[in-house]
Amino acid sequence: MIVLGIETSCDETAAAVVAEIPPSRRIRSNEVYGQAVLHAPFGGVVPEISARAHLDHLDTAITRALVQAEVTLAQIDGVAAAAGPGLIGGLIVGAMTAKGSHGPPTAVYRS
């Protein structure tokens, strides 16, 4: 099983590919884009700036994670995205990207 993971809950945009190769799991790639420079002038995370930065960087993070893992989107068996807690704007960006990247889900799990 190969899973694409998406993280957009606060001020870092990330995508990773994890493969289960019995008897173990292995992280095949992990791409992270930080936003500290964008938020520094404000003394903390600004939710609107964070959500817009996720929009700007998520596609690139996913593409780079797939290339680094040497897999295509067609080879991905499932997509996981942060569902909370976090900043709602970023969570929406991640969830909508996940839903649009792999077709209809076969199962939805909530923690």
PDB file of C-alpha atoms in Angstrom:
ATOM      1  CA  MET A   1       0.000   0.000   0.000  1.00  0.00           C
ATOM      2  CA  ILE A   2       1.258   3.493  -0.880  1.00  0.00           C
ATOM      3  CA  VAL A   3      -0.276   6.534   0.841  1.00  0.00           C
ATOM      4  CA  LEU A   4       0.101  10.245   0.128  1.00  0.00           C
ATOM      5  CA  GLY A   5      -0.102  12.301   3.308  1.00  0.00           C
ATOM      6  CA  ILE A   6      -1.028  16.004   3.323  1.00  0.00           C
ATOM      7  CA  GLU A   7      -0.440  18.390   6.256  1.00  0.00           C
ATOM      8  CA  THR A   8      -1.914  21.901   6.265  1.00  0.00           C
ATOM      9  CA  SER A   9      -3.151  22.351   9.826  1.00  0.00           C
ATOM     10  CA  CYS A  10      -1.181  25.492  10.712  1.00  0.00           C
ATOM     11  CA  ASP A  11       1.842  27.219   9.176  1.00  0.00           C
ATOM     12  CA  GLU A  12       3.709  24.460   7.378  1.00  0.00           C
ATOM     13  CA  THR A  13       2.628  22.879   4.116  1.00  0.00           C
ATOM     14  CA  ALA A  14       3.776  19.285   3.772  1.00  0.00           C
ATOM     15  CA  ALA A  15       3.303  16.207   1.615  1.00  0.00           C
ATOM     16  CA  ALA A  16       4.776  12.776   2.190  1.00  0.00           C
ATOM     17  CA  VAL A  17       4.611   9.359   0.601  1.00  0.00           C
ATOM     18  CA  VAL A  18       4.605   6.320   2.864  1.00  0.00           C
ATOM     19  CA  ALA A  19       4.818   2.767   1.542  1.00  0.00           C
ATOM     20  CA  GLU A  20       3.957  -0.382   3.429  1.00  0.00           C
ATOM     21  CA  ILE A  21       6.356  -3.093   2.397  1.00  0.00           C
ATOM     22  CA  PRO A  22       5.663  -5.985   4.762  1.00  0.00           C
ATOM     23  CA  PRO A  23       6.770  -6.386   7.453  1.00  0.00           C
ATOM     24  CA  SER A  24       7.505  -2.646   7.756  1.00  0.00           C
ATOM     25  CA  ARG A  25       6.459   0.818   6.610  1.00  0.00           C
ATOM     26  CA  ARG A  26       8.843   3.292   5.066  1.00  0.00           C
ATOM     27  CA  ILE A  27       8.697   7.041   4.482  1.00  0.00           C
ATOM     28  CA  ARG A  28       9.685   7.395   0.845  1.00  0.00           C
ATOM     29  CA  SER A  29       9.497  11.180   0.724  1.00  0.00           C
ATOM     30  CA  ASN A  30       8.694  14.201   2.878  1.00  0.00           C
ATOM     31  CA  GLU A  31       8.434  17.731   1.489  1.00  0.00           C
ATOM     32  CA  VAL A  32       7.870  20.642   3.886  1.00  0.00           C
ATOM     33  CA  TYR A  33       7.391  24.344   3.157  1.00  0.00           C
ATOM     34  CA  GLY A  34       7.620  26.575   6.228  1.00  0.00           C
ATOM     35  CA  GLN A  35       5.899  29.941   6.568  1.00  0.00           C
ATOM     36  CA  ALA A  36       7.824  31.511   9.470  1.00  0.00           C
ATOM     37  CA  VAL A  37       9.131  34.355   7.293  1.00  0.00           C
ATOM     38  CA  LEU A  38       5.593  35.268   6.194  1.00  0.00           C
ATOM     39  CA  HIS A  39       4.262  35.477   9.750  1.00  0.00           C
ATOM     40  CA  ALA A  40       7.281  37.038  11.494  1.00  0.00           C
ATOM     41  CA  PRO A  41       6.224  40.684  10.918  1.00  0.00           C
ATOM     42  CA  PHE A  42       2.950  39.974  12.751  1.00  0.00           C
ATOM     43  CA  GLY A  43       4.408  38.248  15.796  1.00  0.00           C
ATOM     44  CA  GLY A  44       2.467  35.024  15.212  1.00  0.00           C
ATOM     45  CA  VAL A  45       0.569  32.959  12.700  1.00  0.00           C
ATOM     46  CA  VAL A  46      -2.034  34.869  10.660  1.00  0.00           C
ATOM     47  CA  PRO A  47      -4.702  32.366   9.553  1.00  0.00           C
ATOM     48  CA  GLU A  48      -5.512  34.054   6.223  1.00  0.00           C
ATOM     49  CA  ILE A  49      -1.850  34.308   5.231  1.00  0.00           C
ATOM     50  CA  SER A  50      -1.361  30.683   6.221  1.00  0.00           C
ATOM     51  CA  ALA A  51      -4.289  29.407   4.130  1.00  0.00           C
ATOM     52  CA  ARG A  52      -3.136  31.349   1.065  1.00  0.00           C
ATOM     53  CA  ALA A  53       0.412  30.027   1.461  1.00  0.00           C
ATOM     54  CA  HIS A  54      -0.947  26.460   1.557  1.00  0.00           C
ATOM     55  CA  LEU A  55      -2.698  27.173  -1.741  1.00  0.00           C
ATOM     56  CA  ASP A  56       0.561  28.472  -3.199  1.00  0.00           C
ATOM     57  CA  HIS A  57       2.744  25.541  -2.094  1.00  0.00           C
ATOM     58  CA  LEU A  58       0.657  22.382  -1.787  1.00  0.00           C
ATOM     59  CA  ASP A  59       0.696  21.316  -5.440  1.00  0.00           C
ATOM     60  CA  THR A  60       4.475  21.738  -5.564  1.00  0.00           C
ATOM     61  CA  ALA A  61       4.922  19.810  -2.311  1.00  0.00           C
ATOM     62  CA  ILE A  62       2.817  16.929  -3.637  1.00  0.00           C
ATOM     63  CA  THR A  63       4.609  16.860  -6.981  1.00  0.00           C
ATOM     64  CA  ARG A  64       8.029  16.862  -5.333  1.00  0.00           C
ATOM     65  CA  ALA A  65       7.001  14.174  -2.847  1.00  0.00           C
ATOM     66  CA  LEU A  66       5.794  11.923  -5.680  1.00  0.00           C
ATOM     67  CA  VAL A  67       8.968  12.484  -7.714  1.00  0.00           C
ATOM     68  CA  GLN A  68      11.230  11.847  -4.713  1.00  0.00           C
ATOM     69  CA  ALA A  69       9.292   8.661  -3.884  1.00  0.00           C
ATOM     70  CA  GLU A  70       9.474   7.589  -7.537  1.00  0.00           C
ATOM     71  CA  VAL A  71       5.733   6.990  -7.807  1.00  0.00           C
ATOM     72  CA  THR A  72       2.924   8.492  -9.843  1.00  0.00           C
ATOM     73  CA  LEU A  73      -0.431   9.664  -8.544  1.00  0.00           C
ATOM     74  CA  ALA A  74      -1.983   6.635 -10.273  1.00  0.00           C
ATOM     75  CA  GLN A  75       0.102   4.353  -8.029  1.00  0.00           C
ATOM     76  CA  ILE A  76      -1.208   5.955  -4.831  1.00  0.00           C
ATOM     77  CA  ASP A  77      -3.618   3.670  -2.965  1.00  0.00           C
ATOM     78  CA  GLY A  78      -4.939   6.323  -0.607  1.00  0.00           C
ATOM     79  CA  VAL A  79      -4.654   9.951   0.438  1.00  0.00           C
ATOM     80  CA  ALA A  80      -4.637  11.119   4.061  1.00  0.00           C
ATOM     81  CA  ALA A  81      -5.062  14.750   5.085  1.00  0.00           C
ATOM     82  CA  ALA A  82      -5.042  16.528   8.426  1.00  0.00           C
ATOM     83  CA  ALA A  83      -8.622  16.988   9.626  1.00  0.00           C
ATOM     84  CA  GLY A  84      -7.960  18.879  12.862  1.00  0.00           C
ATOM     85  CA  PRO A  85      -7.247  20.400  15.160  1.00  0.00           C
ATOM     86  CA  GLY A  86      -5.880  23.375  13.275  1.00  0.00           C
ATOM     87  CA  LEU A  87      -6.691  26.547  11.400  1.00  0.00           C
ATOM     88  CA  ILE A  88      -9.869  25.987   9.394  1.00  0.00           C
ATOM     89  CA  GLY A  89      -8.622  27.690   6.210  1.00  0.00           C
ATOM     90  CA  GLY A  90      -5.566  25.472   5.950  1.00  0.00           C
ATOM     91  CA  LEU A  91      -7.511  22.339   6.849  1.00  0.00           C
ATOM     92  CA  ILE A  92      -9.988  23.083   4.054  1.00  0.00           C
ATOM     93  CA  VAL A  93      -7.167  23.551   1.537  1.00  0.00           C
ATOM     94  CA  GLY A  94      -5.644  20.203   2.491  1.00  0.00           C
ATOM     95  CA  ALA A  95      -8.937  18.309   2.590  1.00  0.00           C
ATOM     96  CA  MET A  96     -10.142  19.627  -0.764  1.00  0.00           C
ATOM     97  CA  THR A  97      -6.794  18.866  -2.376  1.00  0.00           C
ATOM     98  CA  ALA A  98      -6.888  15.327  -0.964  1.00  0.00           C
ATOM     99  CA  LYS A  99     -10.447  14.766  -2.157  1.00  0.00           C
ATOM    100  CA  GLY A 100      -9.655  16.042  -5.634  1.00  0.00           C
ATOM    101  CA  SER A 101      -6.414  14.154  -6.076  1.00  0.00           C
ATOM    102  CA  HIS A 102      -7.490  10.538  -5.964  1.00  0.00           C
ATOM    103  CA  GLY A 103     -11.151  10.093  -6.843  1.00  0.00           C
ATOM    104  CA  PRO A 104     -13.869   8.998  -4.435  1.00  0.00           C
ATOM    105  CA  PRO A 105     -12.719   7.591  -1.093  1.00  0.00           C
ATOM    106  CA  THR A 106     -13.276   3.932  -0.283  1.00  0.00           C
ATOM    107  CA  ALA A 107     -13.367   4.725   3.438  1.00  0.00           C
ATOM    108  CA  VAL A 108     -13.253   7.783   5.660  1.00  0.00           C
ATOM    109  CA  TYR A 109     -11.672   7.555   9.103  1.00  0.00           C
ATOM    110  CA  ARG A 110     -11.977  10.238  11.744  1.00  0.00           C
ATOM    111  CA  SER A 111     -10.044  10.419  14.982  1.00  0.00           C
TER     112      SER A 111
END
